[in-house]
Coordinates of C-alpha atoms in Angstrom, one line a residue:
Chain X
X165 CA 82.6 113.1 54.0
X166 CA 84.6 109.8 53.2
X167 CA 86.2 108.9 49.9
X168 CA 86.0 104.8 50.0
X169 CA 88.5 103.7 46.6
X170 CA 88.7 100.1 45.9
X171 CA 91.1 99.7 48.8
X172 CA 91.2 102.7 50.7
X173 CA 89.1 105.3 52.9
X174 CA 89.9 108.4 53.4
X175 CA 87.9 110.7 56.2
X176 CA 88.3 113.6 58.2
X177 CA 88.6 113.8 61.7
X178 CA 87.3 117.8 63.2
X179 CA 88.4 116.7 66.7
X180 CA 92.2 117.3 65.3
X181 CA 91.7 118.7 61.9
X182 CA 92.9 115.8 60.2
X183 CA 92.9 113.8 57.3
X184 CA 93.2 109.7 58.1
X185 CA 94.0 107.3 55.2
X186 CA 93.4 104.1 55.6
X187 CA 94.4 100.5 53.4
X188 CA 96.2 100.8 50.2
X189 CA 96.5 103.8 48.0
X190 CA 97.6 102.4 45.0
X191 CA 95.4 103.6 42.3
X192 CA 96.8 104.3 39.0
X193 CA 93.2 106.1 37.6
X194 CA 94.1 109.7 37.4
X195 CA 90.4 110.0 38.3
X196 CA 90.9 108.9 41.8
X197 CA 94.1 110.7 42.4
X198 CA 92.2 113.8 41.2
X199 CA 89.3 113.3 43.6
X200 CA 91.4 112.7 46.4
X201 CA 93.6 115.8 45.4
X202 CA 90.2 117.9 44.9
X203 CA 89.3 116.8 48.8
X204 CA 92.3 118.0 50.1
X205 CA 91.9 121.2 48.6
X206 CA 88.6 121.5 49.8
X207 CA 89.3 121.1 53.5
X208 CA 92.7 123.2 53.0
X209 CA 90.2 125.9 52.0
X210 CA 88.2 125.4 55.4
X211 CA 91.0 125.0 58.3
X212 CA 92.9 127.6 60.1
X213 CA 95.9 126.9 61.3
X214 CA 97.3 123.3 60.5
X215 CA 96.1 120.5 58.7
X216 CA 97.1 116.7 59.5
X217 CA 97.6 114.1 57.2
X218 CA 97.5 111.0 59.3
X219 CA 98.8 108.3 57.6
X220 CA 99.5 105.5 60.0
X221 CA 97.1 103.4 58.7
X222 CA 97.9 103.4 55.1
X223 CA 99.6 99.7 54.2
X224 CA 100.8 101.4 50.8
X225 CA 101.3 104.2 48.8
X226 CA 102.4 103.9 45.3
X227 CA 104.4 106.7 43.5
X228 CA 101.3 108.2 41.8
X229 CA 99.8 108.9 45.7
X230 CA 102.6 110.1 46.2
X231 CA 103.1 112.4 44.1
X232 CA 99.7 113.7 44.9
X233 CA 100.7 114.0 48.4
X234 CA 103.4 116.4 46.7
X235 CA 101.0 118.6 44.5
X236 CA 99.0 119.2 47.4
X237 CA 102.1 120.1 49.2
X238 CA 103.0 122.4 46.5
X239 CA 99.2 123.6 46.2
X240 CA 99.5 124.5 50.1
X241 CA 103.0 125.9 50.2
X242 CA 101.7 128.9 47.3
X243 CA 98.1 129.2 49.4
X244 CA 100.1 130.2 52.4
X245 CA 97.8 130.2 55.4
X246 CA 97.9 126.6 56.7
X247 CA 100.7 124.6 57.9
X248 CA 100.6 120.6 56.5
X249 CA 101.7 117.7 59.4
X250 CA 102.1 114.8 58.0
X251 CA 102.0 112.1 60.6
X252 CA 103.2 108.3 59.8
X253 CA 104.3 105.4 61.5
X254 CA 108.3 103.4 62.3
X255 CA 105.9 100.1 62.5
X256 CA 105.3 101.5 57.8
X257 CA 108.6 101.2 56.6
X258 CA 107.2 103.0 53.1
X259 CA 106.1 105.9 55.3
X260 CA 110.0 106.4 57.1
X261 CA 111.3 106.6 53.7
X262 CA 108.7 108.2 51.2
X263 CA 106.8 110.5 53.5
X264 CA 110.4 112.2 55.2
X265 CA 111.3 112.7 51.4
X266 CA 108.5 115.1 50.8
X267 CA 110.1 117.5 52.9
X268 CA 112.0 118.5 50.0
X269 CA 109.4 119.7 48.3
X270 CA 108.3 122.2 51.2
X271 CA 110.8 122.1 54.1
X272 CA 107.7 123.8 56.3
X273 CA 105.9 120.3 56.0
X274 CA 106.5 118.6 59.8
X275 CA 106.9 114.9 59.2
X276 CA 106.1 113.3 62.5
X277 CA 106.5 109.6 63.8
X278 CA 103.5 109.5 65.7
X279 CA 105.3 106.7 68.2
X280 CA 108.3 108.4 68.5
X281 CA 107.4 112.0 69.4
X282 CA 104.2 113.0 68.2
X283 CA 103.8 115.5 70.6
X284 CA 105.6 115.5 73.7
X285 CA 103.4 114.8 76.2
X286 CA 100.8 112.7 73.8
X287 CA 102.1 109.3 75.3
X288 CA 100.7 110.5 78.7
X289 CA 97.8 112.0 77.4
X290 CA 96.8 108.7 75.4
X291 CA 98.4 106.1 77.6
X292 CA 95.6 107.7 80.5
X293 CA 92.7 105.7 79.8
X294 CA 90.1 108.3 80.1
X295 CA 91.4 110.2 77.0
X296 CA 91.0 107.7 74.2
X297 CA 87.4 107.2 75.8
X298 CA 86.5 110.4 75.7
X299 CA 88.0 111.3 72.5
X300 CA 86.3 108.3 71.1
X301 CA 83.1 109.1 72.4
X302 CA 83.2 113.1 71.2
X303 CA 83.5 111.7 67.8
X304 CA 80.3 109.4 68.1
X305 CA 78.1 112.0 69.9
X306 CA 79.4 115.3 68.0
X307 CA 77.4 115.3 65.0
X308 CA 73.8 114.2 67.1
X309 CA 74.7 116.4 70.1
X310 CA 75.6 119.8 67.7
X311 CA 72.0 120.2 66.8
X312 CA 71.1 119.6 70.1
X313 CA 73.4 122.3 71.4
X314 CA 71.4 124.5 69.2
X315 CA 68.2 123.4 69.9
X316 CA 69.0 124.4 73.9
X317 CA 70.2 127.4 72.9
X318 CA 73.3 127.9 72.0
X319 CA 73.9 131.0 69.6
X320 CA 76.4 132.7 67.6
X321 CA 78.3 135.6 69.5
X322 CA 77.4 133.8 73.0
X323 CA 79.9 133.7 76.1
X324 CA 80.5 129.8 76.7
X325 CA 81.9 127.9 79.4
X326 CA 82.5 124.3 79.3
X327 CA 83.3 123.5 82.6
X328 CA 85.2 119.8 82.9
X329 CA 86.1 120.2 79.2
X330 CA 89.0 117.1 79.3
X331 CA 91.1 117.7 76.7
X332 CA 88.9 120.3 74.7
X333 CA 87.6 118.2 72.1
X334 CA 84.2 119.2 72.5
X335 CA 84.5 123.1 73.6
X336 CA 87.1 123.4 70.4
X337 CA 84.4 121.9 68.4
X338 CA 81.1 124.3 69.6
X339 CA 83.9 127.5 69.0
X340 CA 84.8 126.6 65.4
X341 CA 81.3 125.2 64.1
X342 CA 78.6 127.3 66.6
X343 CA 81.0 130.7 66.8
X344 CA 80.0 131.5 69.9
X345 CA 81.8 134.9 71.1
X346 CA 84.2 133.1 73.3
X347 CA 84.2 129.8 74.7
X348 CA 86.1 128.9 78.2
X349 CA 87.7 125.1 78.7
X350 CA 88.0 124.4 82.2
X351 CA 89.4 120.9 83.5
X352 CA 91.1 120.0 86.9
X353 CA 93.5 117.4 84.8
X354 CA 96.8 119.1 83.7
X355 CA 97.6 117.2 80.5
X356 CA 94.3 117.3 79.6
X357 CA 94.6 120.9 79.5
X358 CA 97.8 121.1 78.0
X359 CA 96.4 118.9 75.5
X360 CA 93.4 121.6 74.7
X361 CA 95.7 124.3 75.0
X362 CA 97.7 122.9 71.8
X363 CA 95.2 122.1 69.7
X364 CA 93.1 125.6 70.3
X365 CA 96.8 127.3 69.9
X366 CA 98.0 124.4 66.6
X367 CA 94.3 125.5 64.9
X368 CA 94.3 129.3 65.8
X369 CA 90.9 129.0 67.6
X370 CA 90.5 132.5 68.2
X371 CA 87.4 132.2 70.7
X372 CA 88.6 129.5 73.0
X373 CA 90.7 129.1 75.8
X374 CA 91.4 126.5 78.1
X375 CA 92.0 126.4 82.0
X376 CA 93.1 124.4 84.3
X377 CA 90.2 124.4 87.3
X378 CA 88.6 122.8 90.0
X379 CA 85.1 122.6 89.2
X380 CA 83.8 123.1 92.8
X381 CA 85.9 126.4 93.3
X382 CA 86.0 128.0 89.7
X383 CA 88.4 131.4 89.5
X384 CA 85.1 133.0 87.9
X385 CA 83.1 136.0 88.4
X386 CA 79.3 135.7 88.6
X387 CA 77.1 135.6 86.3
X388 CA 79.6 135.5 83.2
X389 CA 78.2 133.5 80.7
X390 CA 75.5 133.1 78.3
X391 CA 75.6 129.5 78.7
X392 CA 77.3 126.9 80.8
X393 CA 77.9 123.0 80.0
X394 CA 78.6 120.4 81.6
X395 CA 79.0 117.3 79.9
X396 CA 79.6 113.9 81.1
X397 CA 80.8 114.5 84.4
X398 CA 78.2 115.3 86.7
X399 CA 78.0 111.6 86.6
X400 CA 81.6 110.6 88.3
X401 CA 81.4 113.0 91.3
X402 CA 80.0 111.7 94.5
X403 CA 78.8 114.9 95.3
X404 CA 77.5 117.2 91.9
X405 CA 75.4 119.4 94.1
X406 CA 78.9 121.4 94.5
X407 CA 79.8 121.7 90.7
X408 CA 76.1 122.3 90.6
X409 CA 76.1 125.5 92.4
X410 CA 79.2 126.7 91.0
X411 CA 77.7 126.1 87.5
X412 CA 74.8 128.4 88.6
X413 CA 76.8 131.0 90.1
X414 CA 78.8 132.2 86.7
X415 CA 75.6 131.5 84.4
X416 CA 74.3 135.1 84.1
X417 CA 70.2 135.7 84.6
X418 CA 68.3 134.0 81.8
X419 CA 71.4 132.7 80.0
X420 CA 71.2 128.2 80.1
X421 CA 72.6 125.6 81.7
X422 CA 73.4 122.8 79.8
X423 CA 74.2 119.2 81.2
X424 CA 74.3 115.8 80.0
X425 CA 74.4 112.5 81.4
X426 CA 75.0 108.7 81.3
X427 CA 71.7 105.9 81.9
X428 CA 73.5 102.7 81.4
X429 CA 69.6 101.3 81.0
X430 CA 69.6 103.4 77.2
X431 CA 72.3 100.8 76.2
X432 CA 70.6 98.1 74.1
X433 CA 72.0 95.6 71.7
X434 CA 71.0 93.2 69.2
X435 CA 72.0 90.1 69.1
X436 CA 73.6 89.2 72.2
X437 CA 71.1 91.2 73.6
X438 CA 71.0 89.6 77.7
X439 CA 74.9 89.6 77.3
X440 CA 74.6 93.4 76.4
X441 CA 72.3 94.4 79.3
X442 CA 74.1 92.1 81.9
X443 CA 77.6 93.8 81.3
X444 CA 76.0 97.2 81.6
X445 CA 74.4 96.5 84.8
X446 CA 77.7 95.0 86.2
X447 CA 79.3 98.2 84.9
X448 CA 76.6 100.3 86.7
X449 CA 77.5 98.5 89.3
X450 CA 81.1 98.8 89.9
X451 CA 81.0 102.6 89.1
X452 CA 78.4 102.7 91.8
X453 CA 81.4 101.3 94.2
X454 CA 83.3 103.7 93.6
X455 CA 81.2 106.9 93.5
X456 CA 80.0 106.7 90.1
X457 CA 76.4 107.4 88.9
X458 CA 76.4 106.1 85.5
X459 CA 72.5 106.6 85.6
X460 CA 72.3 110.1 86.2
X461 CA 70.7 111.2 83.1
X462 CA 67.5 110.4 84.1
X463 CA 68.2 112.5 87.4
X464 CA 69.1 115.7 85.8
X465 CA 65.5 116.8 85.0
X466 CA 64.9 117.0 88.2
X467 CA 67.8 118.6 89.4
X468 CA 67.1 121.5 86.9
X469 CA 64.1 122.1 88.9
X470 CA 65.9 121.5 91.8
X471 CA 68.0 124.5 91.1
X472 CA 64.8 126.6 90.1
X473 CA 65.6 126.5 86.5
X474 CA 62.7 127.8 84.0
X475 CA 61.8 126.0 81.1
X476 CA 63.8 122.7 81.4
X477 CA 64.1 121.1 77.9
X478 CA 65.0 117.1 77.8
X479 CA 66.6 115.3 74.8
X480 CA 68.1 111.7 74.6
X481 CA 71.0 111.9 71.9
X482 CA 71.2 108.7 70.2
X483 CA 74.2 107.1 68.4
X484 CA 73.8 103.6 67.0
X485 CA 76.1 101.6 64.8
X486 CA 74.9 102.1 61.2
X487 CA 76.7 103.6 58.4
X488 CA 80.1 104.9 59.0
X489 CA 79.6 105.4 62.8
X490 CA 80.3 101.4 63.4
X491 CA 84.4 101.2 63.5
X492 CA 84.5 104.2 65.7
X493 CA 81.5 102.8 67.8
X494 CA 83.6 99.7 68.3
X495 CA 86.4 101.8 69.2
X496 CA 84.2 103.3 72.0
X497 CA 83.2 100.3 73.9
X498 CA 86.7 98.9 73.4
X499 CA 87.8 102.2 75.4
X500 CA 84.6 101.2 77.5
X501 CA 85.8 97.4 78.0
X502 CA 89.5 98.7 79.0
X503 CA 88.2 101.5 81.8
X504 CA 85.5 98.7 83.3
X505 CA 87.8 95.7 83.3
X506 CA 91.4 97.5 83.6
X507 CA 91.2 100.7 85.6
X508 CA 87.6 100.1 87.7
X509 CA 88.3 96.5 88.2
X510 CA 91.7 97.4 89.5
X511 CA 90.5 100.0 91.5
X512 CA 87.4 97.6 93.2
X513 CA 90.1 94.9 93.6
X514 CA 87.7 92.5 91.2
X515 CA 88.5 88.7 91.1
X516 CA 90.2 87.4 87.8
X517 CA 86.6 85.4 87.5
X518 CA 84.5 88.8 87.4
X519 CA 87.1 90.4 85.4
X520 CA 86.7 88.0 83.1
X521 CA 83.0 88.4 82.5
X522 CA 83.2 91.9 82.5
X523 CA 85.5 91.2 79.8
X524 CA 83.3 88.4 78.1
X525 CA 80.3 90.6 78.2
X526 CA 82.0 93.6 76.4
X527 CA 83.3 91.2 73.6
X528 CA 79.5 90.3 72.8
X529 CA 78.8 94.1 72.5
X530 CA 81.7 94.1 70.4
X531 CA 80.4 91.2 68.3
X532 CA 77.3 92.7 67.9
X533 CA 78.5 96.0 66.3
X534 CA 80.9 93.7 64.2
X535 CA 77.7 91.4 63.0
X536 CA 76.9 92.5 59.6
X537 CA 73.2 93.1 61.0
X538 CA 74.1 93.7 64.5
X539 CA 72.6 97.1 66.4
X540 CA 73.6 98.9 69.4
X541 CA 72.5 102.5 69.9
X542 CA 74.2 104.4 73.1
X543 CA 71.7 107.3 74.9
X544 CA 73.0 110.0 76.7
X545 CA 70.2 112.4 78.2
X546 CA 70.7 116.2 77.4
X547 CA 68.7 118.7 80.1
X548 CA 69.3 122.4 79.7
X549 CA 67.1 124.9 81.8
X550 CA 67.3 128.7 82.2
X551 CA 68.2 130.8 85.0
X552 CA 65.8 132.9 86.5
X553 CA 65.8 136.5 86.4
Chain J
X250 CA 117.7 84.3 52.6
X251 CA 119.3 81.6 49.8
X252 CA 116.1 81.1 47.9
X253 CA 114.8 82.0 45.1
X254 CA 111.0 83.3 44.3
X255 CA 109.9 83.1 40.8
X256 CA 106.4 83.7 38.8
X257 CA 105.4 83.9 35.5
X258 CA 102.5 86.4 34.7
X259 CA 101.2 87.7 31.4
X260 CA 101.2 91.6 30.7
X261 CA 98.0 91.7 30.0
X262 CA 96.8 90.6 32.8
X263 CA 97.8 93.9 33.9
X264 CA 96.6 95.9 31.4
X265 CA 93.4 94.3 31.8
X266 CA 93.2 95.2 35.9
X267 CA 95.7 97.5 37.6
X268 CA 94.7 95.9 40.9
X269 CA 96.9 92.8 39.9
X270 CA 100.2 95.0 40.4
X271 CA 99.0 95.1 43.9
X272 CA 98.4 91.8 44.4
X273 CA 101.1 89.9 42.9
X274 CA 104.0 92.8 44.7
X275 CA 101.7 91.5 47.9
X276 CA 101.9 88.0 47.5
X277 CA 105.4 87.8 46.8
X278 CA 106.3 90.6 49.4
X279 CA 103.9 88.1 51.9
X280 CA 105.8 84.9 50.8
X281 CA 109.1 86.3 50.8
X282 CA 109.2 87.9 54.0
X283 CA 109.7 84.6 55.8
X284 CA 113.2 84.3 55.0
X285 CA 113.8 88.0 56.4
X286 CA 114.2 88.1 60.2
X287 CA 112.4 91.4 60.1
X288 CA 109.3 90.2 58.5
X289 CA 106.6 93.1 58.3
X290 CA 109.3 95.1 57.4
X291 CA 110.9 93.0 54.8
X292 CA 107.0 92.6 53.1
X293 CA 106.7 95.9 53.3
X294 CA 109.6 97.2 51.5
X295 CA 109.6 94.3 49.0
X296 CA 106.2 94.9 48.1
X297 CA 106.9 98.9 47.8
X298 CA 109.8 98.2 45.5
X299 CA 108.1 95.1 42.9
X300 CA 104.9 97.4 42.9
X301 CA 106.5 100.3 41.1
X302 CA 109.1 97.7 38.7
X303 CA 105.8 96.0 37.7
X304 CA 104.2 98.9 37.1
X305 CA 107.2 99.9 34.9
X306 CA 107.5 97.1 33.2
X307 CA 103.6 96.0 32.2
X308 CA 103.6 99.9 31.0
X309 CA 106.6 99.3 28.2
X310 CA 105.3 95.9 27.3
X311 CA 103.2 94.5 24.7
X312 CA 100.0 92.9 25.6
X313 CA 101.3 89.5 24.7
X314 CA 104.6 89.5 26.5
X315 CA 104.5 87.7 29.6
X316 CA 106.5 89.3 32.5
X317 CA 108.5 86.8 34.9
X318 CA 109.2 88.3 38.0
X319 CA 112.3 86.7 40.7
X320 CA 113.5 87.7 43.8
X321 CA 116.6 86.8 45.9
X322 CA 119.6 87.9 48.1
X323 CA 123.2 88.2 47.2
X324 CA 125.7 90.0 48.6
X325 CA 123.9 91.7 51.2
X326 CA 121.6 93.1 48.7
X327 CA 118.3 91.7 47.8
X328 CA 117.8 91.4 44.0
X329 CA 114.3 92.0 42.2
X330 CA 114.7 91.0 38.8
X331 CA 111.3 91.5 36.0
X332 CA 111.8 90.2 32.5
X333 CA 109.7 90.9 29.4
X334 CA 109.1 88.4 27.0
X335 CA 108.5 91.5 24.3
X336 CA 108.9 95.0 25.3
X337 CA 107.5 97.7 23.0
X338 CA 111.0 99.5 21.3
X339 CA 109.7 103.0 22.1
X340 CA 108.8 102.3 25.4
X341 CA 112.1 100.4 26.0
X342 CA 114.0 103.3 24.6
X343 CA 112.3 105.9 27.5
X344 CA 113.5 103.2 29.5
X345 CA 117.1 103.0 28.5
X346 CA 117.3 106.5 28.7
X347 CA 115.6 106.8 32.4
X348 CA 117.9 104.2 33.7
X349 CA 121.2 105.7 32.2
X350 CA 119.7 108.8 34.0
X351 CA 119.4 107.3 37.1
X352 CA 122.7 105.9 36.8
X353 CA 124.5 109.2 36.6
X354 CA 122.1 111.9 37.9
X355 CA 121.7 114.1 41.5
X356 CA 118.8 111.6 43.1
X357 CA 117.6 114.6 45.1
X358 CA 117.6 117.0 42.8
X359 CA 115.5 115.0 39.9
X360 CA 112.8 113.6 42.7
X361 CA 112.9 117.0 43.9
X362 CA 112.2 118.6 40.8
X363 CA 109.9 115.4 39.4
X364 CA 107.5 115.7 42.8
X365 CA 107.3 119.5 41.8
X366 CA 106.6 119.5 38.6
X367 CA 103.1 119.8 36.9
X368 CA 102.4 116.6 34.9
X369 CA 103.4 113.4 36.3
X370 CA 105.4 111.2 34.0
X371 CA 104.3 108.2 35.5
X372 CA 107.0 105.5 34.1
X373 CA 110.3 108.2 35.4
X374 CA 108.4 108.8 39.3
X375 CA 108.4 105.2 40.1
X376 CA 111.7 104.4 39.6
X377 CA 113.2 107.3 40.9
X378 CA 111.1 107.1 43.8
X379 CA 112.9 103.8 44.4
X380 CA 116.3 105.3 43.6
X381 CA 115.4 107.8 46.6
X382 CA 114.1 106.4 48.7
X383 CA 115.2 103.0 49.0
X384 CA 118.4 103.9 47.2
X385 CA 117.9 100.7 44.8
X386 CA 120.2 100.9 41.9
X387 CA 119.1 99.7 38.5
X388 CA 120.6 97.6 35.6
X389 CA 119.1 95.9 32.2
X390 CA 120.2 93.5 29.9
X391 CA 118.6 92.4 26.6
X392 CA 118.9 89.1 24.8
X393 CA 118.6 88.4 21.1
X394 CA 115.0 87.4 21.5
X395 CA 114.6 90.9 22.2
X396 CA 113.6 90.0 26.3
X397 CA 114.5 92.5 28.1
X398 CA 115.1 92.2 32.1
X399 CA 115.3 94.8 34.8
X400 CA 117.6 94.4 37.7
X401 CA 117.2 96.6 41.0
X402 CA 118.6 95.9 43.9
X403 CA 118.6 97.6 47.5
X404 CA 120.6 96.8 50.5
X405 CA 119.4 94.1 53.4
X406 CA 119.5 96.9 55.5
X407 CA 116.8 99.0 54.2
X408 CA 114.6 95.8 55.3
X409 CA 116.3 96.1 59.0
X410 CA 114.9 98.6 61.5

C-alpha cells in the first residue's frame, strides 16, 4: 500500500521492513497526519523485530510530521515488541537536526546516517554492483513470482533451500509471507551473506538461516528438503549441470525443484522499440563472452526432463511498468545499464564507441518507462518439476 | 551574504491554501541560497526555519493583515524577520507568552515534554522546534499601528556542514 499526499508518498518496502517517505511532508490537515499515523501503526502491528523509517528522500518535514514521527515513537516505545530505526541523510540538513532530536523521546530509537554508517559493511554490499540489481529486481518480481511459488508448490511447514540466495532478499521473503518450516540461504559471496545474516537476525526470522556455500559442493545431506530453488543463477555459470546435480541430490523423493531463468528475447518495449531489442541482443551478447546465458529460461524445461523430473510445470512471470511498479522498474534497468556498460564492458575490454551504445540503447529503455504511455514488461521463465520416487 | 530578500504576501492567502507556506519558505529558501557558499544546505535550513514562522504568524493574524516576510545576515547570524500588518490580540498574546517562554525556559525539557504530550498545540511545536533544533532565538516588537514583527535568528553555522 502507498499513501500519495499532495506532495509526498509514503510506501513500504518488505525486502527491509521499511517505511520510505518521499517529497515534502508538510501537511497541516490533521486528517493526513492521522492517516499516516494510522499506517504506521498498522505495519507496527505486522513486523517482528525492527521497523525502518527511511527518510532520505523526504525534502521536508514540518513540525506537525514531526511530531507524528514522535506519537508513533511514543505509540511503539508502550507496544514494546519492535525496535524503530530511523534512517536519514548528512546531504537533509532538517533530518541531522530534527530526526537525532527524537531520540529524546525514546532513547531506544537508532538514528542512523545512512552515508555515514548505515551498517558497517553496507558500503561494500551496495558499492558491488550485483546487489542493487538484485535487490532492485526482487522488488519487481516478488509480488508476481509469490503466487507462482505457490502455484509450484510451495507449502506452509515445508523444508526450503534457496541455494545462491545473494543477500537473502528473496529466501527472507518466502519464510515470513509462505511460512515454510525452515528455509536455508546459501551463497558463495561473503557480504552477501553477512548481509542476509543481519536482516534474518535485525527481523527475528525464526525459520531462516543463511550460509555461506559453494553451490557445486553444498555441506548438505541428501535428500533434505521439500523444495529447492534456484533463482537467477543457473544463467551465469558456464557449467549449471554441476549446481544441477547438487540441487537434485538434497531435494528429497517427490519434494520440487524450482528454477528460474533469464530470455533476454521476453524483453519488449514500446516506443523505442528496435532500440529496446538491439541493446538486449548486445547484452546477450557480451554475457555470452563471458560465460553468461542470459537465455536460459527457455532451456530449463528441458533440463527438468533432463534430470528425470515428473510433472514439469512452466510459467513466464511478467513485470511491466504500469502503476506503481514504473520508478522501481527504472531503477532496475538503471542497475541493468551499470552491470552491461560498467562491469561487463570492463571485463570484455569493450571500445568507448560500443560502450557508448550500450549505454545509448539502455537510455531509450529508460525513456520509454519514463514516457507517460511508454511499456516495457521483463519475463523471467519459472520451471519446477518433481523428483521421482 | 549583504542582501536583503523581501515579499509582501497577504494572510489570507494562507488561510485560503496551506500549500502557500510551502511555497513561498521554498522560493525564498531557493533564491536566498545563492548568497550562501553551502547552497543546498543553506535552502534547506532557510526554508525549515520561514516554514514554521509563517505558519506562526498567518495562524495569529487576521485575514486581512498582509504578512511581509525579509531575510538577511548580520553578525554571523542570519535574520528572518515576518511582520503582521494586524495580528489578532488573543492570538498575539499566546504569542507573547510562548516567546517570553522560550526566552527563559530548558529547550530540551519543553520539546521533550511537547513531542510527548497528547494534543499538539500547533503554534508552541513550531517554534520550539526551531529553538531546538536550530537553536534560533526569537524577539518581537510592536509599533503603534498595532504591526507586530517576529525576529529569529540562527547562527551561519547551522547553514555550514
Amino acid at each position: 500500500m502507498i499513501i500519495t499526499g499532495e506532495k509526498y508518498n509514503i510506501s513500504y518496502d518488505a525486502l527491509d521492513q521499511q517505511v520510505n517517505f518521499e517529497g515534502y511532508v508538510r501537511t497541516t490537515s490533521q486528517a493526513d497526519i492521522q492517516t499516516i499515523m494510522d499506517y504506521l501503526v498498522d505495519l507496527h502491528g505486522r513486523q517482528n523485530g525492527s521497523l525502518r523509517l527511511n527518510f532520505r528522500k523526504l525534502r521536508y518535514m514540518n513540525a506537525l510530521g514531526l511530531k507524528m514521527i514522535a506519537d508513533f515513537l511514543v505509540y511503539a516505545r508502550q507496544a514494546d515488541t519492535l525496535t524503530v530505526k530511523l534512517i536519514g541523510s548528512k546531504v537533509i540538513p532538517w533530518e541531522e537536526k530534527s530526526l537525532a532530536s527524537l531520540k529524546g523521546v525514546w532513547d531506544s530509537v537508532e538514528f542512523l546516517v545512512h552515508d555515514d554508517h548505515f551498517y558497517g559493511s553496507q558500503g561494500i554490499i551496495e558499492d558491488a554492483d550485483f546487489i542493487p540489481l538484485l535487490r532492485n529486481q526482487t522488488r519487481l518480481l516478488w509480488p508476481r513470482e509469490k503466487p507462482v511459488l505457490v502455484a509450484h508448490g510451495l507449502r506452509e511447514g515445508m523444508r526450503v533451500a534457496d541455494i545462491c540466495c545473494g543477500c537473502g532478499d528473496v529466501a527472507l521473503l518466502i519464510a515470513r509471507e509462505l511460512k515454510p518450516g525452515s528455509v536455508v540461504g546459501v551463497d558463495h559471496s561473503g557480504p552477501a551473506i553477512e548481509h542476509a545474516n543481519r536482516l534474518q537476525k535485525e527481523f527475528e526470522v525464526r525459520n531462516a538461516e543463511f550460509r555461506l556455500g559453494d553451490a557445486t559442493a553444498l555441506m548438505m545431506d541428501d535428500e533434505q528438503f521439500d523444495f529447492v530453488i534456484c533463482r537467477l543463477s543457473l544463467q551465469i555459470f558456464s557449467k549449471p549441470e554441476q549446481i544441477l546435480r547438487e540441487l537434485v541430490r538434497i531435494l528429497r523423493p517427490g519434494g520440487r525443484l524450482y528454477l528460474t531463468g533469464e530470455d533476454y528475447d521476453l524483453i519488449v518495449g514500446y516506443p523505442n522499440e528496435r532500440s529496446v531489442r538491439d541493446v538486449y541482443e548486445k547484452a546477450g551478447s557480451y554475457g555470452q563472452q563471458i560465460g553468461m546465458d542470459l537465455y536460459n529460461g527457455r532451456k530449463l524445461y528441458s533440463m527438468l526432463l533432463g534430470l528425470k523430473m515428473k510433472s514439469v510445470r512452466v510459467d513466464t512471470i511478467d513485470a511491466d511498468n504500469t502503476g506503481a511498479n514504473r520508478p522501481i522498474f527504472a531503477e532496475v534497468i538503471t542497475s541493468w545499464r551499470r552491470f552491461s556498460a560498467e562491469t561487463i564492458g570492463r571485463e570484455l575490454r569493450i571500445s568507448e564507441e560500443e560502450r557508448q551504445q550500450l549505454l545509448a540503447g539502455y537510455d531509450a529503455h529508460l525513456a520509454t518507462i519514463r514516457h507517460p504511455h511508454g511499456y516495457t514488461k521483463w519475463s523471467v521463465v519459472a520451471a519446477s518439476g518433481e523428483k521421482s520416487k | 551574504m549583504n542582501q536583503k530578500i523581501a515579499l509582501m504576501l497577504p494572510a489570507k492567502d494562507f488561510a485560503s491554501d496551506w500549500r502557500r507556506f510551502n511555497l513561498v519558505a521554498n522560493y525564498i529558501a531557493e533564491y536566498a541560497s545563492y548568497f550562501f557558499e553551502h547552497r543546498d544546505r543553506a535552502e534547506n535550513v532557510i526554508s525549515s526555519v520561514f516554514y514554521e514562522l509563517l505558519e506562526h504568524m498567518a495562524a495569529i493574524s487576521r485575514d486581512d493583515a498582509g504578512l511581509s516576510v525579509r531575510l538577511r545576515t548580520q553578525d554571523g547570524r542570519v535574520l528572518f524577520e515576518i511582520s503582521s500588518s494586524n495580528p489578532r490580540p488573543e492570538a498575539l498574546e499566546l504569542s507573547r507568552k510562548l516567546l517570553g517562554v522560550l526566552g527563559s525556559a530548558d529547550i530540551d525539557s519543553l520539546y521533550r515534554e511537547i513531542l510527548e504530550a497528547p494534543s499538539t498545540d500547533q503554534a508552541q511545536l513550531g517554534l520550539t522546534m526551531l529553538a531546538h533544533d536550530y537553536r534560533a532565538r526569537f524577539s518581537s516588537t510592536e509599533d503603534p499601528s498595532g504591526a507586530v514583527t517576529l525576529l529569529a535568528t540562527i547562527g551561519l553555522e547551522e547553514l555550514i556542514p
